């Protein structure tokens, strides 16, 4: 058992459940830190690769300037459909710009495969930035006996473990 102030590391079953939820949604509420200390929260579209989230923002936006000054972010995502008992997830991490053209191309292919009707992440020159949100803390929320319950997990320096395909679905995979 961990102490109250310790956050247990995420396990493969929780990784699988959270990745499934992330793959079911398209929008997240993204909170960044403004220079005056106030949070700025906006809704942005995203695509995930496991627990890693990718999104596009304008380089001339307040959000981009805020991220350049402080890359710490929080994101909240609600399940859009039935995802077992998982109803949402809160993620804290750091957002950094993706500058590798090969990675941007891989993300474009991923977007086209998942959402054929959507546009691509193609950065059109200096106007937009493709960003990667690398989670450090993940808190999935499930409904148990009609009540919401969250479990907070940490992601170590080595990243999240591989999803546990035998973990099954539902609350038992999260907690």
mmCIF file of N, CA and C in Angstrom, residues 34-149:
data_model
loop_
_atom_site.group_PDB
_atom_site.id
_atom_site.type_symbol
_atom_site.label_atom_id
_atom_site.label_comp_id
_atom_site.label_asym_id
_atom_site.label_seq_id
_atom_site.Cartn_x
_atom_site.Cartn_y
_atom_site.Cartn_z
ATOM 1 N N UNK A 34 -1.160 30.746 -17.850
ATOM 2 C CA UNK A 34 -0.894 32.071 -18.405
ATOM 3 C C UNK A 34 0.191 32.760 -17.583
ATOM 4 N N UNK A 35 0.854 33.769 -18.153
ATOM 5 C CA UNK A 35 1.908 34.481 -17.411
ATOM 6 C C UNK A 35 1.392 35.178 -16.150
ATOM 7 N N UNK A 36 0.110 35.566 -16.140
ATOM 8 C CA UNK A 36 -0.435 36.258 -14.969
ATOM 9 C C UNK A 36 -0.911 35.292 -13.883
ATOM 10 N N UNK A 37 -0.699 33.986 -14.103
ATOM 11 C CA UNK A 37 -1.079 32.998 -13.097
ATOM 12 C C UNK A 37 -2.446 32.378 -13.293
ATOM 13 N N UNK A 38 -3.287 33.001 -14.101
ATOM 14 C CA UNK A 38 -4.607 32.445 -14.363
ATOM 15 C C UNK A 38 -4.492 31.279 -15.341
ATOM 16 N N UNK A 39 -5.314 30.245 -15.150
ATOM 17 C CA UNK A 39 -5.307 29.155 -16.131
ATOM 18 C C UNK A 39 -6.059 29.568 -17.393
ATOM 19 N N UNK A 40 -5.662 29.002 -18.508
ATOM 20 C CA UNK A 40 -6.379 29.180 -19.769
ATOM 21 C C UNK A 40 -6.793 27.790 -20.225
ATOM 22 N N UNK A 41 -8.093 27.579 -20.379
ATOM 23 C CA UNK A 41 -8.610 26.276 -20.797
ATOM 24 C C UNK A 41 -9.382 26.453 -22.094
ATOM 25 N N UNK A 42 -9.034 25.629 -23.080
ATOM 26 C CA UNK A 42 -9.729 25.643 -24.361
ATOM 27 C C UNK A 42 -9.971 24.206 -24.796
ATOM 28 N N UNK A 43 -10.907 24.051 -25.702
ATOM 29 C CA UNK A 43 -11.186 22.740 -26.272
ATOM 30 C C UNK A 43 -10.381 22.597 -27.550
ATOM 31 N N UNK A 44 -9.659 21.484 -27.663
ATOM 32 C CA UNK A 44 -8.870 21.222 -28.862
ATOM 33 C C UNK A 44 -9.107 19.785 -29.316
ATOM 34 N N UNK A 45 -9.023 19.582 -30.617
ATOM 35 C CA UNK A 45 -9.069 18.236 -31.160
ATOM 36 C C UNK A 45 -7.725 17.564 -30.947
ATOM 37 N N UNK A 46 -7.733 16.240 -30.876
ATOM 38 C CA UNK A 46 -6.483 15.518 -30.675
ATOM 39 C C UNK A 46 -6.563 14.148 -31.328
ATOM 40 N N UNK A 47 -5.416 13.510 -31.421
ATOM 41 C CA UNK A 47 -5.313 12.104 -31.790
ATOM 42 C C UNK A 47 -4.338 11.498 -30.785
ATOM 43 N N UNK A 48 -4.586 10.254 -30.411
ATOM 44 C CA UNK A 48 -3.694 9.608 -29.444
ATOM 45 C C UNK A 48 -2.941 8.456 -30.081
ATOM 46 N N UNK A 49 -1.784 8.196 -29.517
ATOM 47 C CA UNK A 49 -0.999 7.011 -29.834
ATOM 48 C C UNK A 49 -0.706 6.381 -28.485
ATOM 49 N N UNK A 50 -1.548 5.431 -28.076
ATOM 50 C CA UNK A 50 -1.478 4.917 -26.715
ATOM 51 C C UNK A 50 -1.900 6.018 -25.768
ATOM 52 N N UNK A 51 -1.050 6.337 -24.808
ATOM 53 C CA UNK A 51 -1.356 7.405 -23.851
ATOM 54 C C UNK A 51 -0.829 8.765 -24.299
ATOM 55 N N UNK A 52 -0.062 8.792 -25.376
ATOM 56 C CA UNK A 52 0.493 10.047 -25.886
ATOM 57 C C UNK A 52 -0.585 10.777 -26.685
ATOM 58 N N UNK A 53 -0.750 12.077 -26.437
ATOM 59 C CA UNK A 53 -1.752 12.884 -27.132
ATOM 60 C C UNK A 53 -1.053 13.895 -28.034
ATOM 61 N N UNK A 54 -1.650 14.126 -29.214
ATOM 62 C CA UNK A 54 -1.109 15.081 -30.182
ATOM 63 C C UNK A 54 -2.216 16.046 -30.584
ATOM 64 N N UNK A 55 -1.870 17.325 -30.697
ATOM 65 C CA UNK A 55 -2.845 18.337 -31.094
ATOM 66 C C UNK A 55 -2.131 19.438 -31.863
ATOM 67 N N UNK A 56 -2.906 20.268 -32.535
ATOM 68 C CA UNK A 56 -2.361 21.351 -33.352
ATOM 69 C C UNK A 56 -2.861 22.680 -32.804
ATOM 70 N N UNK A 57 -1.959 23.655 -32.741
ATOM 71 C CA UNK A 57 -2.342 25.003 -32.319
ATOM 72 C C UNK A 57 -1.662 26.023 -33.230
ATOM 73 N N UNK A 58 -2.249 27.204 -33.282
ATOM 74 C CA UNK A 58 -1.673 28.290 -34.083
ATOM 75 C C UNK A 58 -0.467 28.871 -33.349
ATOM 76 N N UNK A 59 0.570 29.159 -34.100
ATOM 77 C CA UNK A 59 1.780 29.726 -33.507
ATOM 78 C C UNK A 59 1.567 31.150 -32.984
ATOM 79 N N UNK A 60 0.564 31.851 -33.530
ATOM 80 C CA UNK A 60 0.317 33.214 -33.069
ATOM 81 C C UNK A 60 -0.745 33.261 -31.970
ATOM 82 N N UNK A 61 -1.066 32.113 -31.370
ATOM 83 C CA UNK A 61 -2.104 32.063 -30.337
ATOM 84 C C UNK A 61 -1.520 32.278 -28.941
ATOM 85 N N UNK A 62 -2.401 32.695 -28.035
ATOM 86 C CA UNK A 62 -2.010 32.837 -26.636
ATOM 87 C C UNK A 62 -1.583 31.481 -26.080
ATOM 88 N N UNK A 63 -2.274 30.420 -26.482
ATOM 89 C CA UNK A 63 -1.953 29.079 -25.987
ATOM 90 C C UNK A 63 -0.516 28.701 -26.337
ATOM 91 N N UNK A 64 -0.098 28.961 -27.575
ATOM 92 C CA UNK A 64 1.269 28.635 -27.999
ATOM 93 C C UNK A 64 2.281 29.431 -27.169
ATOM 94 N N UNK A 65 2.039 30.717 -26.996
ATOM 95 C CA UNK A 65 2.948 31.548 -26.190
ATOM 96 C C UNK A 65 3.015 31.034 -24.757
ATOM 97 N N UNK A 66 1.862 30.665 -24.205
ATOM 98 C CA UNK A 66 1.832 30.140 -22.844
ATOM 99 C C UNK A 66 2.633 28.844 -22.731
ATOM 100 N N UNK A 67 2.502 27.959 -23.729
ATOM 101 C CA UNK A 67 3.226 26.683 -23.699
ATOM 102 C C UNK A 67 4.728 26.877 -23.863
ATOM 103 N N UNK A 68 5.131 27.886 -24.603
ATOM 104 C CA UNK A 68 6.558 28.168 -24.740
ATOM 105 C C UNK A 68 7.143 28.619 -23.400
ATOM 106 N N UNK A 69 6.349 29.347 -22.622
ATOM 107 C CA UNK A 69 6.809 29.836 -21.323
ATOM 108 C C UNK A 69 6.730 28.763 -20.240
ATOM 109 N N UNK A 70 5.737 27.880 -20.327
ATOM 110 C CA UNK A 70 5.523 26.850 -19.299
ATOM 111 C C UNK A 70 4.830 25.661 -19.960
ATOM 112 N N UNK A 71 5.540 24.564 -20.194
ATOM 113 C CA UNK A 71 4.956 23.433 -20.924
ATOM 114 C C UNK A 71 4.013 22.556 -20.105
ATOM 115 N N UNK A 72 3.834 22.863 -18.813
ATOM 116 C CA UNK A 72 2.934 22.043 -17.994
ATOM 117 C C UNK A 72 1.484 22.277 -18.407
ATOM 118 N N UNK A 73 0.748 21.174 -18.576
ATOM 119 C CA UNK A 73 -0.652 21.248 -18.998
ATOM 120 C C UNK A 73 -1.479 20.240 -18.213
ATOM 121 N N UNK A 74 -2.780 20.453 -18.245
ATOM 122 C CA UNK A 74 -3.752 19.473 -17.777
ATOM 123 C C UNK A 74 -4.780 19.303 -18.876
ATOM 124 N N UNK A 75 -5.238 18.073 -19.039
ATOM 125 C CA UNK A 75 -6.267 17.782 -20.039
ATOM 126 C C UNK A 75 -7.357 16.959 -19.382
ATOM 127 N N UNK A 76 -8.584 17.183 -19.814
ATOM 128 C CA UNK A 76 -9.722 16.389 -19.358
ATOM 129 C C UNK A 76 -10.451 15.886 -20.591
ATOM 130 N N UNK A 77 -10.744 14.585 -20.580
ATOM 131 C CA UNK A 77 -11.411 13.949 -21.712
ATOM 132 C C UNK A 77 -12.546 13.103 -21.173
ATOM 133 N N UNK A 78 -13.711 13.261 -21.778
ATOM 134 C CA UNK A 78 -14.899 12.504 -21.387
ATOM 135 C C UNK A 78 -15.172 11.456 -22.446
ATOM 136 N N UNK A 79 -15.528 10.267 -22.006
ATOM 137 C CA UNK A 79 -15.869 9.202 -22.949
ATOM 138 C C UNK A 79 -17.085 9.619 -23.758
ATOM 139 N N UNK A 80 -17.015 9.419 -25.072
ATOM 140 C CA UNK A 80 -18.132 9.783 -25.944
ATOM 141 C C UNK A 80 -19.124 8.649 -26.101
ATOM 142 N N UNK A 81 -18.716 7.447 -25.797
ATOM 143 C CA UNK A 81 -19.598 6.294 -25.917
ATOM 144 C C UNK A 81 -19.399 5.404 -24.719
ATOM 145 N N UNK A 82 -20.001 4.242 -24.775
ATOM 146 C CA UNK A 82 -19.859 3.291 -23.683
ATOM 147 C C UNK A 82 -18.451 2.711 -23.698
ATOM 148 N N UNK A 83 -17.676 3.021 -22.701
ATOM 149 C CA UNK A 83 -16.313 2.497 -22.559
ATOM 150 C C UNK A 83 -16.258 1.718 -21.252
ATOM 151 N N UNK A 84 -16.991 0.625 -21.194
ATOM 152 C CA UNK A 84 -17.110 -0.140 -19.964
ATOM 153 C C UNK A 84 -17.620 0.819 -18.892
ATOM 154 N N UNK A 85 -16.925 0.901 -17.764
ATOM 155 C CA UNK A 85 -17.355 1.789 -16.692
ATOM 156 C C UNK A 85 -16.550 3.080 -16.651
ATOM 157 N N UNK A 86 -15.622 3.239 -17.567
ATOM 158 C CA UNK A 86 -14.776 4.424 -17.593
ATOM 159 C C UNK A 86 -15.556 5.572 -18.215
ATOM 160 N N UNK A 87 -15.625 6.696 -17.513
ATOM 161 C CA UNK A 87 -16.386 7.828 -18.032
ATOM 162 C C UNK A 87 -15.515 9.016 -18.400
ATOM 163 N N UNK A 88 -14.283 9.022 -17.950
ATOM 164 C CA UNK A 88 -13.420 10.142 -18.282
ATOM 165 C C UNK A 88 -12.026 9.942 -17.734
ATOM 166 N N UNK A 89 -11.163 10.882 -18.075
ATOM 167 C CA UNK A 89 -9.787 10.821 -17.591
ATOM 168 C C UNK A 89 -9.237 12.241 -17.498
ATOM 169 N N UNK A 90 -8.446 12.470 -16.474
ATOM 170 C CA UNK A 90 -7.729 13.726 -16.305
ATOM 171 C C UNK A 90 -6.246 13.405 -16.441
ATOM 172 N N UNK A 91 -5.537 14.227 -17.193
ATOM 173 C CA UNK A 91 -4.125 13.977 -17.468
ATOM 174 C C UNK A 91 -3.327 15.243 -17.177
ATOM 175 N N UNK A 92 -2.228 15.091 -16.465
ATOM 176 C CA UNK A 92 -1.274 16.181 -16.269
ATOM 177 C C UNK A 92 0.030 15.766 -16.931
ATOM 178 N N UNK A 93 0.637 16.689 -17.633
ATOM 179 C CA UNK A 93 1.888 16.363 -18.311
ATOM 180 C C UNK A 93 2.527 17.603 -18.882
ATOM 181 N N UNK A 94 3.388 17.376 -19.851
ATOM 182 C CA UNK A 94 4.094 18.476 -20.506
ATOM 183 C C UNK A 94 3.856 18.394 -22.004
ATOM 184 N N UNK A 95 3.633 19.554 -22.601
ATOM 185 C CA UNK A 95 3.403 19.633 -24.048
ATOM 186 C C UNK A 95 4.637 20.230 -24.706
ATOM 187 N N UNK A 96 5.142 19.525 -25.704
ATOM 188 C CA UNK A 96 6.299 20.005 -26.458
ATOM 189 C C UNK A 96 5.983 19.919 -27.943
ATOM 190 N N UNK A 97 6.623 20.768 -28.710
ATOM 191 C CA UNK A 97 6.375 20.785 -30.149
ATOM 192 C C UNK A 97 7.041 19.596 -30.834
ATOM 193 N N UNK A 98 6.322 19.007 -31.783
ATOM 194 C CA UNK A 98 6.861 17.937 -32.625
ATOM 195 C C UNK A 98 7.507 18.611 -33.826
ATOM 196 N N UNK A 99 8.807 18.451 -33.974
ATOM 197 C CA UNK A 99 9.522 19.109 -35.071
ATOM 198 C C UNK A 99 10.063 18.125 -36.103
ATOM 199 N N UNK A 100 10.028 16.845 -35.806
ATOM 200 C CA UNK A 100 10.534 15.828 -36.731
ATOM 201 C C UNK A 100 9.523 15.605 -37.856
ATOM 202 N N UNK A 101 9.874 15.910 -39.113
ATOM 203 C CA UNK A 101 8.939 15.738 -40.232
ATOM 204 C C UNK A 101 8.435 14.301 -40.370
ATOM 205 N N UNK A 102 9.266 13.318 -40.056
ATOM 206 C CA UNK A 102 8.831 11.916 -40.150
ATOM 207 C C UNK A 102 7.741 11.623 -39.123
ATOM 208 N N UNK A 103 7.862 12.194 -37.923
ATOM 209 C CA UNK A 103 6.830 11.987 -36.911
ATOM 210 C C UNK A 103 5.538 12.695 -37.307
ATOM 211 N N UNK A 104 5.647 13.890 -37.866
ATOM 212 C CA UNK A 104 4.450 14.597 -38.336
ATOM 213 C C UNK A 104 3.766 13.785 -39.429
ATOM 214 N N UNK A 105 4.527 13.212 -40.342
ATOM 215 C CA UNK A 105 3.955 12.378 -41.407
ATOM 216 C C UNK A 105 3.262 11.150 -40.821
ATOM 217 N N UNK A 106 3.879 10.523 -39.813
ATOM 218 C CA UNK A 106 3.257 9.372 -39.145
ATOM 219 C C UNK A 106 1.925 9.780 -38.504
ATOM 220 N N UNK A 107 1.907 10.943 -37.881
ATOM 221 C CA UNK A 107 0.672 11.443 -37.267
ATOM 222 C C UNK A 107 -0.380 11.731 -38.327
ATOM 223 N N UNK A 108 0.031 12.294 -39.461
ATOM 224 C CA UNK A 108 -0.917 12.539 -40.550
ATOM 225 C C UNK A 108 -1.558 11.239 -41.009
ATOM 226 N N UNK A 109 -0.755 10.199 -41.178
ATOM 227 C CA UNK A 109 -1.308 8.896 -41.586
ATOM 228 C C UNK A 109 -2.292 8.380 -40.542
ATOM 229 N N UNK A 110 -1.947 8.548 -39.270
ATOM 230 C CA UNK A 110 -2.823 8.104 -38.194
ATOM 231 C C UNK A 110 -4.160 8.847 -38.244
ATOM 232 N N UNK A 111 -4.111 10.163 -38.452
ATOM 233 C CA UNK A 111 -5.340 10.959 -38.531
ATOM 234 C C UNK A 111 -6.184 10.503 -39.714
ATOM 235 N N UNK A 112 -5.566 10.320 -40.877
ATOM 236 C CA UNK A 112 -6.315 9.889 -42.067
ATOM 237 C C UNK A 112 -6.947 8.517 -41.869
ATOM 238 N N UNK A 113 -6.251 7.601 -41.198
ATOM 239 C CA UNK A 113 -6.796 6.263 -40.956
ATOM 240 C C UNK A 113 -7.977 6.307 -40.001
ATOM 241 N N UNK A 114 -7.861 7.078 -38.936
ATOM 242 C CA UNK A 114 -8.929 7.129 -37.927
ATOM 243 C C UNK A 114 -10.091 8.013 -38.352
ATOM 244 N N UNK A 115 -9.779 9.118 -38.999
ATOM 245 C CA UNK A 115 -10.791 10.115 -39.340
ATOM 246 C C UNK A 115 -10.622 10.520 -40.796
ATOM 247 N N UNK A 116 -11.064 9.695 -41.740
ATOM 248 C CA UNK A 116 -10.855 10.006 -43.158
ATOM 249 C C UNK A 116 -11.433 11.354 -43.578
ATOM 250 N N UNK A 117 -12.458 11.824 -42.877
ATOM 251 C CA UNK A 117 -13.086 13.092 -43.237
ATOM 252 C C UNK A 117 -12.336 14.301 -42.675
ATOM 253 N N UNK A 118 -11.363 14.070 -41.803
ATOM 254 C CA UNK A 118 -10.655 15.168 -41.138
ATOM 255 C C UNK A 118 -9.456 15.629 -41.952
ATOM 256 N N UNK A 119 -9.007 16.817 -41.648
ATOM 257 C CA UNK A 119 -7.786 17.331 -42.247
ATOM 258 C C UNK A 119 -6.573 16.722 -41.566
ATOM 259 N N UNK A 120 -5.410 17.111 -42.005
ATOM 260 C CA UNK A 120 -4.178 16.545 -41.467
ATOM 261 C C UNK A 120 -3.494 17.517 -40.521
ATOM 262 N N UNK A 121 -2.500 17.021 -39.826
ATOM 263 C CA UNK A 121 -1.691 17.825 -38.925
ATOM 264 C C UNK A 121 -0.621 18.600 -39.675
ATOM 265 N N UNK A 122 -0.594 18.506 -41.000
ATOM 266 C CA UNK A 122 0.482 19.111 -41.793
ATOM 267 C C UNK A 122 0.730 20.545 -41.366
ATOM 268 N N UNK A 123 1.866 20.815 -40.748
ATOM 269 C CA UNK A 123 2.143 22.208 -40.437
ATOM 270 C C UNK A 123 2.379 22.974 -41.726
ATOM 271 N N UNK A 124 1.548 23.973 -41.988
ATOM 272 C CA UNK A 124 1.673 24.777 -43.194
ATOM 273 C C UNK A 124 2.638 25.911 -42.971
ATOM 274 N N UNK A 125 3.917 25.595 -42.992
ATOM 275 C CA UNK A 125 4.911 26.629 -42.751
ATOM 276 C C UNK A 125 4.948 26.992 -41.287
ATOM 277 N N UNK A 126 5.027 28.279 -41.029
ATOM 278 C CA UNK A 126 5.183 28.738 -39.654
ATOM 279 C C UNK A 126 3.858 29.023 -38.961
ATOM 280 N N UNK A 127 2.721 28.700 -39.584
ATOM 281 C CA UNK A 127 1.440 29.119 -39.018
ATOM 282 C C UNK A 127 0.926 28.241 -37.884
ATOM 283 N N UNK A 128 1.233 26.945 -37.888
ATOM 284 C CA UNK A 128 0.727 26.059 -36.835
ATOM 285 C C UNK A 128 1.850 25.203 -36.269
ATOM 286 N N UNK A 129 1.606 24.699 -35.067
ATOM 287 C CA UNK A 129 2.562 23.809 -34.404
ATOM 288 C C UNK A 129 1.845 22.526 -34.013
ATOM 289 N N UNK A 130 2.474 21.391 -34.289
ATOM 290 C CA UNK A 130 1.988 20.096 -33.820
ATOM 291 C C UNK A 130 2.614 19.881 -32.447
ATOM 292 N N UNK A 131 1.778 19.592 -31.466
ATOM 293 C CA UNK A 131 2.235 19.452 -30.089
ATOM 294 C C UNK A 131 2.006 18.027 -29.591
ATOM 295 N N UNK A 132 2.912 17.560 -28.735
ATOM 296 C CA UNK A 132 2.792 16.254 -28.094
ATOM 297 C C UNK A 132 2.626 16.466 -26.592
ATOM 298 N N UNK A 133 1.557 15.898 -26.038
ATOM 299 C CA UNK A 133 1.348 15.932 -24.595
ATOM 300 C C UNK A 133 1.814 14.588 -24.042
ATOM 301 N N UNK A 134 2.905 14.618 -23.292
ATOM 302 C CA UNK A 134 3.434 13.415 -22.653
ATOM 303 C C UNK A 134 2.908 13.366 -21.222
ATOM 304 N N UNK A 135 2.038 12.391 -20.907
ATOM 305 C CA UNK A 135 1.446 12.335 -19.571
ATOM 306 C C UNK A 135 2.474 12.013 -18.486
ATOM 307 N N UNK A 136 2.292 12.624 -17.327
ATOM 308 C CA UNK A 136 3.083 12.306 -16.141
ATOM 309 C C UNK A 136 2.185 11.780 -15.031
ATOM 310 N N UNK A 137 0.940 12.259 -15.005
ATOM 311 C CA UNK A 137 -0.057 11.804 -14.035
ATOM 312 C C UNK A 137 -1.356 11.564 -14.792
ATOM 313 N N UNK A 138 -1.986 10.426 -14.533
ATOM 314 C CA UNK A 138 -3.247 10.081 -15.193
ATOM 315 C C UNK A 138 -4.246 9.674 -14.119
ATOM 316 N N UNK A 139 -5.454 10.236 -14.198
ATOM 317 C CA UNK A 139 -6.505 9.905 -13.241
ATOM 318 C C UNK A 139 -7.775 9.517 -13.990
ATOM 319 N N UNK A 140 -7.955 8.206 -14.279
ATOM 320 C CA UNK A 140 -9.209 7.774 -14.891
ATOM 321 C C UNK A 140 -10.338 7.832 -13.871
ATOM 322 N N UNK A 141 -11.536 8.108 -14.363
ATOM 323 C CA UNK A 141 -12.725 8.170 -13.522
ATOM 324 C C UNK A 141 -13.673 7.080 -13.984
ATOM 325 N N UNK A 142 -14.177 6.309 -13.036
ATOM 326 C CA UNK A 142 -15.131 5.247 -13.340
ATOM 327 C C UNK A 142 -16.370 5.455 -12.484
ATOM 328 N N UNK A 143 -17.464 4.842 -12.893
ATOM 329 C CA UNK A 143 -18.689 4.872 -12.108
ATOM 330 C C UNK A 143 -18.849 3.507 -11.454
ATOM 331 N N UNK A 144 -18.924 3.517 -10.133
ATOM 332 C CA UNK A 144 -19.095 2.289 -9.362
ATOM 333 C C UNK A 144 -20.305 2.486 -8.467
ATOM 334 N N UNK A 145 -21.298 1.615 -8.621
ATOM 335 C CA UNK A 145 -22.531 1.710 -7.826
ATOM 336 C C UNK A 145 -23.135 3.105 -7.892
ATOM 337 N N UNK A 146 -23.125 3.702 -9.070
ATOM 338 C CA UNK A 146 -23.745 5.003 -9.269
ATOM 339 C C UNK A 146 -22.912 6.184 -8.813
ATOM 340 N N UNK A 147 -21.696 5.956 -8.341
ATOM 341 C CA UNK A 147 -20.845 7.048 -7.867
ATOM 342 C C UNK A 147 -19.547 7.095 -8.654
ATOM 343 N N UNK A 148 -19.064 8.300 -8.878
ATOM 344 C CA UNK A 148 -17.788 8.466 -9.576
ATOM 345 C C UNK A 148 -16.636 8.132 -8.635
ATOM 346 N N UNK A 149 -15.651 7.453 -9.193
ATOM 347 C CA UNK A 149 -14.453 7.127 -8.422
ATOM 348 C C UNK A 149 -13.239 7.332 -9.325
#
